[in-house]
mmCIF file of C-alpha atoms in Angstrom:
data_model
loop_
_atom_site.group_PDB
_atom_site.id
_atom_site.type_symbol
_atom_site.label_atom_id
_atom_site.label_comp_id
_atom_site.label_asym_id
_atom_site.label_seq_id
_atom_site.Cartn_x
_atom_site.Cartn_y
_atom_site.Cartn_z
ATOM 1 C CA UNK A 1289 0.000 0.000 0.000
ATOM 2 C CA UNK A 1290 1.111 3.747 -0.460
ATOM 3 C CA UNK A 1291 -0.062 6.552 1.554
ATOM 4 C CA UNK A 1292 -3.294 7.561 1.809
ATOM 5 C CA UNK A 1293 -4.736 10.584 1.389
ATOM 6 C CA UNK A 1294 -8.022 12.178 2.790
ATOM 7 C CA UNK A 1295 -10.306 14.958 1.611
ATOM 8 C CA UNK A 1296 -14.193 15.759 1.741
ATOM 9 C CA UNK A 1297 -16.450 14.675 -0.687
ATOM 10 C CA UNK A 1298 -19.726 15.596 -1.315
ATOM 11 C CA UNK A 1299 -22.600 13.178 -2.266
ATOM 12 C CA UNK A 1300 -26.360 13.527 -2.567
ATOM 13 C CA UNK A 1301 -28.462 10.376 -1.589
ATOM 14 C CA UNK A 1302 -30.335 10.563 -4.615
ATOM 15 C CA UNK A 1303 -30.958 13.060 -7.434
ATOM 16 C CA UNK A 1304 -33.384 15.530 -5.318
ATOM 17 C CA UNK A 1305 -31.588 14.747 -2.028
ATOM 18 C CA UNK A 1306 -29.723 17.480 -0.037
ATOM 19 C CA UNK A 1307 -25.712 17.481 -0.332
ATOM 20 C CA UNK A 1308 -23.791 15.779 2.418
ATOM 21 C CA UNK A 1309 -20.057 16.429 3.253
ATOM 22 C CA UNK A 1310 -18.700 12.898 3.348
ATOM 23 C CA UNK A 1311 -15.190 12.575 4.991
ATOM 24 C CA UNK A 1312 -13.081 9.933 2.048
ATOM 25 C CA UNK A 1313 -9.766 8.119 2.310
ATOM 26 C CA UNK A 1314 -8.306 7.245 -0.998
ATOM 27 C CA UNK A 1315 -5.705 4.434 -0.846
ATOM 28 C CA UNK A 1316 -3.802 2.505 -3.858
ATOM 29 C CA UNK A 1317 -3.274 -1.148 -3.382
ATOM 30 C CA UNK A 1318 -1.175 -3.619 -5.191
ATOM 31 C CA UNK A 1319 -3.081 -6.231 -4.633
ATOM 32 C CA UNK A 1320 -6.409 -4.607 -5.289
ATOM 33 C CA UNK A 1321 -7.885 -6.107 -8.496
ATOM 34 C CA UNK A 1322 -11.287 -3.822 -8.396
ATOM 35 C CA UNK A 1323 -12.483 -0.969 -6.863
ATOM 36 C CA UNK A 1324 -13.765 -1.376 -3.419
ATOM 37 C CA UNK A 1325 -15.623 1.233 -0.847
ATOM 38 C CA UNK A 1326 -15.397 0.460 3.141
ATOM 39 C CA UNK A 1327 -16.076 2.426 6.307
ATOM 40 C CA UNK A 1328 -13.763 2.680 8.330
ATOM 41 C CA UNK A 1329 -15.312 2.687 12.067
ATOM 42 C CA UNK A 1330 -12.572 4.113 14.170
ATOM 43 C CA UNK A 1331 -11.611 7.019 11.509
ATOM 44 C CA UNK A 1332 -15.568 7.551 11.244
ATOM 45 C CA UNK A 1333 -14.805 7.784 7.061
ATOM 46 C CA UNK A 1334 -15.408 6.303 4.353
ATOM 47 C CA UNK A 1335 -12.130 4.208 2.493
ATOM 48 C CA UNK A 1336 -11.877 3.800 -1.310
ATOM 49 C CA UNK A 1337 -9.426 1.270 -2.723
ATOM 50 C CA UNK A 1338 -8.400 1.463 -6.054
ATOM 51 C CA UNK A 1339 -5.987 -0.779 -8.148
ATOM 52 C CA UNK A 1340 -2.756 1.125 -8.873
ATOM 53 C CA UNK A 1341 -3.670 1.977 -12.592
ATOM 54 C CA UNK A 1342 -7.776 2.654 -11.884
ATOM 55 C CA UNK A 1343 -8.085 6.507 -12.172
ATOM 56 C CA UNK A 1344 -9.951 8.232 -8.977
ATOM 57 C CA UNK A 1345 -13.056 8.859 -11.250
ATOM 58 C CA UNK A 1346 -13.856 4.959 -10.690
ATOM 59 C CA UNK A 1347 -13.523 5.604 -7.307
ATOM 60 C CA UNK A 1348 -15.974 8.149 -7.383
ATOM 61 C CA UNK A 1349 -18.483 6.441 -9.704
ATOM 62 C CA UNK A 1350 -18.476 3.636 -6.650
ATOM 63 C CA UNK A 1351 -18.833 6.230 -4.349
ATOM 64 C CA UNK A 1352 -21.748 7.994 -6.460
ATOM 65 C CA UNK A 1353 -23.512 4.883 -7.049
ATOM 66 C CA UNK A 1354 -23.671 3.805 -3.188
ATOM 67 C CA UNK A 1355 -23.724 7.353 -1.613
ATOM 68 C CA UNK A 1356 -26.802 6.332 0.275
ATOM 69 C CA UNK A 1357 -25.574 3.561 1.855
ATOM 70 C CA UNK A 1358 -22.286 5.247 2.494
ATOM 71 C CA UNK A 1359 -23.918 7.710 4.392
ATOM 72 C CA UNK A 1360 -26.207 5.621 6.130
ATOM 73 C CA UNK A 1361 -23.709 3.618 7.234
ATOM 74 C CA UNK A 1362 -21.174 6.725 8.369
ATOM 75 C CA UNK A 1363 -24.312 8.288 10.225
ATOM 76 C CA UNK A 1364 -25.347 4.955 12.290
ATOM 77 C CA UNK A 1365 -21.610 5.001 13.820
ATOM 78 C CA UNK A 1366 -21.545 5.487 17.167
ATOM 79 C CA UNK A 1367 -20.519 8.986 18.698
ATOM 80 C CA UNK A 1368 -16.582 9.566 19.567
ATOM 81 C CA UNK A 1369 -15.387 9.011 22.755
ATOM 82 C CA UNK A 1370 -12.365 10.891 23.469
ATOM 83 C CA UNK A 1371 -9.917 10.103 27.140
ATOM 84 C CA UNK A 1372 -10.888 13.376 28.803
ATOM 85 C CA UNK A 1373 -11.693 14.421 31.746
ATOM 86 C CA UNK A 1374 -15.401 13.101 32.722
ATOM 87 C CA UNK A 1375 -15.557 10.909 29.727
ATOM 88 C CA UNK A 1376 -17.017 7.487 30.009
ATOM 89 C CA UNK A 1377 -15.754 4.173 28.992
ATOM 90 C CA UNK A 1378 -16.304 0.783 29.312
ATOM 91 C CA UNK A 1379 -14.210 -1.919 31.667
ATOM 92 C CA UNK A 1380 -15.253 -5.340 31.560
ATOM 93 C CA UNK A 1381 -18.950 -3.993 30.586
ATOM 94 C CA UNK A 1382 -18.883 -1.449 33.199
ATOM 95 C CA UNK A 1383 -18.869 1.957 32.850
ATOM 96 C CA UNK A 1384 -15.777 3.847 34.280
ATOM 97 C CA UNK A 1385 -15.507 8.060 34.160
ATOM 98 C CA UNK A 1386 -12.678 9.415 33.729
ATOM 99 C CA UNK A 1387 -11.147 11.406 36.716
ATOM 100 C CA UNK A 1388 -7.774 13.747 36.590
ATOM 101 C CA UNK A 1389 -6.159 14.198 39.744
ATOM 102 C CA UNK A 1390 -2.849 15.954 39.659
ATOM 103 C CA UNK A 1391 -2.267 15.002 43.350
ATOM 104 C CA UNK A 1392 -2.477 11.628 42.245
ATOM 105 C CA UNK A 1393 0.602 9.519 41.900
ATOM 106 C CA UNK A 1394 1.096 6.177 39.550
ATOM 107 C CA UNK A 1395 -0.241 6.941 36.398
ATOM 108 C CA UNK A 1396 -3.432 6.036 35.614
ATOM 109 C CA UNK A 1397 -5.294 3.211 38.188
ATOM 110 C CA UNK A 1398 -9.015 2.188 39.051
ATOM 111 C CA UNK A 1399 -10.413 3.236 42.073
ATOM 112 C CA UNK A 1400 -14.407 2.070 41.963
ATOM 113 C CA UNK A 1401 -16.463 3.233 39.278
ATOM 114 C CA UNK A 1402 -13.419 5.956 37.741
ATOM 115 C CA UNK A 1403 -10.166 5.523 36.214
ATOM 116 C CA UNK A 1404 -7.855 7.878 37.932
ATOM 117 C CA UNK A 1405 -5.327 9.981 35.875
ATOM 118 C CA UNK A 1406 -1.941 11.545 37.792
ATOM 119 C CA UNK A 1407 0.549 13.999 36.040
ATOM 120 C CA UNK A 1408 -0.296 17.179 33.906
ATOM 121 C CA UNK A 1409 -3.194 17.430 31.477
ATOM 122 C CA UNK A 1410 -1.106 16.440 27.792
ATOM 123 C CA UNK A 1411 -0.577 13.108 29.282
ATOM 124 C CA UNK A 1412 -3.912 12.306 30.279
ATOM 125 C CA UNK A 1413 -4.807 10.270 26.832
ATOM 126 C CA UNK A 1414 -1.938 8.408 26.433
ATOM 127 C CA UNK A 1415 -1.541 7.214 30.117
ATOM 128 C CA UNK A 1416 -5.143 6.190 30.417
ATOM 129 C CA UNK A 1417 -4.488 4.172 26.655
ATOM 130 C CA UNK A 1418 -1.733 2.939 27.973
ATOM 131 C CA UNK A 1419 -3.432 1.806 31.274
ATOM 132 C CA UNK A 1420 -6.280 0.083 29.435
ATOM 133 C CA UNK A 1421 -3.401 -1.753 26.425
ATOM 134 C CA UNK A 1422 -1.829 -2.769 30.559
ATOM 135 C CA UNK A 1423 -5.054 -4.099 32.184
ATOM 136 C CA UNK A 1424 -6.233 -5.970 28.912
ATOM 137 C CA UNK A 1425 -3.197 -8.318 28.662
ATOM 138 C CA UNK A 1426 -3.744 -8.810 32.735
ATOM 139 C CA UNK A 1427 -7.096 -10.204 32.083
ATOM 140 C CA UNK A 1428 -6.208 -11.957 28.414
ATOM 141 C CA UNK A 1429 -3.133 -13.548 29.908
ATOM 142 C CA UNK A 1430 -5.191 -14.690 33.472
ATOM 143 C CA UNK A 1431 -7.782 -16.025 31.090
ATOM 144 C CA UNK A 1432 -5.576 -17.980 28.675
ATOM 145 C CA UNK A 1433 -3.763 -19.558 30.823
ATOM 146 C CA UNK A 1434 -6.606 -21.215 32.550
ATOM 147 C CA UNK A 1435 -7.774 -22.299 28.860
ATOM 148 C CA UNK A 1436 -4.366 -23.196 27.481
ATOM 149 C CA UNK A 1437 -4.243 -25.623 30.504
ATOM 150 C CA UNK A 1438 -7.349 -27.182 30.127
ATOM 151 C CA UNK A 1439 -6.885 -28.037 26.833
ATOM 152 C CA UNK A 1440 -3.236 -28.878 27.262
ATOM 153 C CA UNK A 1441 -1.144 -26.936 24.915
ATOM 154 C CA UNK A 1442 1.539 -23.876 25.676
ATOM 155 C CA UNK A 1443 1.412 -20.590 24.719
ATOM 156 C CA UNK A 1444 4.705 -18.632 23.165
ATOM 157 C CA UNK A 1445 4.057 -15.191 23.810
ATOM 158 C CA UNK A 1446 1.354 -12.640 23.486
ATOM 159 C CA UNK A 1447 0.799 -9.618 21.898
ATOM 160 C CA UNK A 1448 -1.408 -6.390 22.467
ATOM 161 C CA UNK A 1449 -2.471 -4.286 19.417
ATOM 162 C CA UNK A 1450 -5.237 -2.245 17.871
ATOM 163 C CA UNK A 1451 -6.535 -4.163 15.097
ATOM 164 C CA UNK A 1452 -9.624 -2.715 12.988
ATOM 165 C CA UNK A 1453 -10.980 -6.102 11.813
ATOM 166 C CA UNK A 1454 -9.559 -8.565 14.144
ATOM 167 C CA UNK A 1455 -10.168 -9.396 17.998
ATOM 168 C CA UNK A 1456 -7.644 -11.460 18.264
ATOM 169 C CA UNK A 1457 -5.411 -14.207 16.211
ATOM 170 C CA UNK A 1458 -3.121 -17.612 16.552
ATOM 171 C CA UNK A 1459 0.501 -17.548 14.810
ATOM 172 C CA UNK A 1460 1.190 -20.822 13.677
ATOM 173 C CA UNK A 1461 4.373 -20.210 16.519
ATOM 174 C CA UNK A 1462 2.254 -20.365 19.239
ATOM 175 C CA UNK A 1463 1.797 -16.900 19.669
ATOM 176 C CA UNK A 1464 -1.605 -14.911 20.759
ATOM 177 C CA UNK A 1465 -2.588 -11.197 19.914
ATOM 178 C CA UNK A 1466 -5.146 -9.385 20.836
ATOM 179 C CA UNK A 1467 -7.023 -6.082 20.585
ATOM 180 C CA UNK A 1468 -6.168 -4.110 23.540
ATOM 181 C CA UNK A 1469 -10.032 -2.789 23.246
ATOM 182 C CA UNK A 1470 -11.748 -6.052 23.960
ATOM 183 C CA UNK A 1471 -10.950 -5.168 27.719
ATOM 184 C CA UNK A 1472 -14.313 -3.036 27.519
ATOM 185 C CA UNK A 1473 -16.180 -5.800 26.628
ATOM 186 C CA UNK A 1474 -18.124 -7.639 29.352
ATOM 187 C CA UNK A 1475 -16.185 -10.892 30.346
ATOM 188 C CA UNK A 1476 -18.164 -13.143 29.304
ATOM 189 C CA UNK A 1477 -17.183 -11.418 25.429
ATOM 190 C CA UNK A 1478 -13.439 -11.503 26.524
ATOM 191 C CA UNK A 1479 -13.289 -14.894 27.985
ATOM 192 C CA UNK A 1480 -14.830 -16.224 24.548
ATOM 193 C CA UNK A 1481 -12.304 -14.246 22.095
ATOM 194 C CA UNK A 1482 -9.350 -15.649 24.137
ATOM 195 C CA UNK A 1483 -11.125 -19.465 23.980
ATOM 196 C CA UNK A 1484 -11.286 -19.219 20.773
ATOM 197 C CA UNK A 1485 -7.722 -18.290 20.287
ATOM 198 C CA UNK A 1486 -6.592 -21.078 22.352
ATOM 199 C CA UNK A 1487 -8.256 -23.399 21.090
ATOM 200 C CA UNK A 1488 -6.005 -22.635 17.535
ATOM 201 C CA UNK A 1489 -3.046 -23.869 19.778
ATOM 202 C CA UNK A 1490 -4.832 -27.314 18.994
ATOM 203 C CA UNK A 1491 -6.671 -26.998 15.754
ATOM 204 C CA UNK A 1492 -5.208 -24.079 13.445
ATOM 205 C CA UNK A 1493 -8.577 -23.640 11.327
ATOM 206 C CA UNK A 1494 -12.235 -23.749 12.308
ATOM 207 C CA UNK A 1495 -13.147 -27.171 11.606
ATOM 208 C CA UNK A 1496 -15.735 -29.465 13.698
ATOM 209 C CA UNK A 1497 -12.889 -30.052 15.855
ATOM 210 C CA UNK A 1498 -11.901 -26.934 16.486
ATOM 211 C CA UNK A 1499 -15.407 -25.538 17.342
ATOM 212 C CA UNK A 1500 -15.272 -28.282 19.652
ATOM 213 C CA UNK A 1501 -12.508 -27.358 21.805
ATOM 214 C CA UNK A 1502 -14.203 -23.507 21.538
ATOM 215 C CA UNK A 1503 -17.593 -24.855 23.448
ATOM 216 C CA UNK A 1504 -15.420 -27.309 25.710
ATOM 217 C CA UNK A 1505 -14.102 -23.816 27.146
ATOM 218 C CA UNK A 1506 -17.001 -21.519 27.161
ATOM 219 C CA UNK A 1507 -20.334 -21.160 27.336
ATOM 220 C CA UNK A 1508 -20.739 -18.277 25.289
ATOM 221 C CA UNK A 1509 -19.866 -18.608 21.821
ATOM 222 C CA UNK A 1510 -23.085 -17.835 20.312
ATOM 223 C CA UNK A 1511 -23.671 -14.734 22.448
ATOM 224 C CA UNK A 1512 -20.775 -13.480 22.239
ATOM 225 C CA UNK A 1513 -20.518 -13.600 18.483
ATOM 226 C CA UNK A 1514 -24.105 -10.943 18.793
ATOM 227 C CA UNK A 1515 -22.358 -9.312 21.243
ATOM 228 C CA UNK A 1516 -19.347 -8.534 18.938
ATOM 229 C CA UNK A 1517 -21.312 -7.913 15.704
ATOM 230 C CA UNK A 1518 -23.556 -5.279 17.581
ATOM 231 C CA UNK A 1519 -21.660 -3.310 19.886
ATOM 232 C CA UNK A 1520 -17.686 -4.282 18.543
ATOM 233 C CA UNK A 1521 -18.206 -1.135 15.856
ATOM 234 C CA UNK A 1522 -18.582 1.097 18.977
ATOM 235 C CA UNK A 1523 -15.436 0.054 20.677
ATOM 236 C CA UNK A 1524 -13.460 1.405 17.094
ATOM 237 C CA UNK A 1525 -14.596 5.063 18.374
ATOM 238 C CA UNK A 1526 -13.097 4.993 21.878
ATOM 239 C CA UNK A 1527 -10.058 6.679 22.403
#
């Protein structure tokens, strides 16, 4: 891929509908063999892909074509949630505010119902990232562990990131990576993401077998699947 570039588009939902300024990210992809439109939850945009040689007028004949549901879809994303002071967000499916306290020492910690931020105000959204990326692998590891020795196999390392598609994944190595969000997720959600990435440990695909060794470690598949598909969107827009 090559750099992207942004700018503002505008696009009507139909011929008599009223213009709308629609936020676009143009990328260039080897790979790419057509033109493709996504949206892009935690950017709140929409993403146009175009093969290397397919001028940007085929990008926005795609765009043109599907401007309703482009828009639709941009204006059914959930609301920002930015790490300042008296902002809410979700630990474990429980809602935490965000509290500053520059008598505070440590960082950033729970205490009840808040997550408590020490040190001047610039720092605030990085520390209380970098508090959430900490108490995510906590939970992951605590969790995996118990799974990894039920079903008997080791794990090689893990890994933290902030993946747009993917909760978590299996390297053929043994090693486990996960979104740092899921740790807003109620833990029932997290307990089933990090089954099912055990359970790869054993069966590297998602054959009978595998599902097997998913349901042999959690209730929850099903539900958490819903859970996932409904709310995971929202989780894109925090932070």
């Amino acid at each position: 891929m090559i750099s992207p570039d942004s700018e503002t588009v505008v696009l009507r939902p139909s011929i008599l509908g009223t213009p709308v300024d629609c936020p676009v990210r143009w990328c260039r992809s080897t790979r790419a063999r057509r033109v493709s439109i996504r949206i892009d939850p935690r950017a709140g945009e929409v993403v146009v892909t175009l093969p290397m040689r397919e001028p940007r007028r085929a990008g926005m004949a795609l765009l043109t074509t599907h401007a309703a549901w482009v828009m639709q879809r941009l204006a059914a994303l959930a609301p920002p949630v930015e790490f300042i002071p008296g902002a809410e967000v979700m630990l474990g499916g429980t809602p935490h505010v965000i509290r500053h306290d520059t008598s505070a020492r440590g960082g950033a910690f729970m205490d009840g119902a808040s997550i408590v931020v020490s040190g001047q105000p610039e720092f605030l959204a990085r520390r209380v990232k970098d508090f959430m990326r900490a108490e995510a692998k906590r939970r992951i590891i605590v969790l995996a562990e118990g799974h990894a020795a039920t079903l008997g196999v080791k794990i090689r390392a893990f890994r933290m990131k902030d993946t747009r598609s993917r909760w978590g994944s299996c390297a053929p190595d043994g090693t486990l990576a996960f979104s740092w969000r899921l740790v807003m997720t109620p833990d029932w959600v997290l307990d089933y993401v990090v089954a099912h990435e055990v359970a790869h440990l054993r069966e590297l695909n998602h054959s009978p077998r595998f599902w097997a060794h998913v349901e042999s470690l959690t209730p929850n598949r099903e539900a958490a699947q819903d859970w996932l598909r409904d709310n995971g969107p929202a989780l894109l827009r925090v932070g």
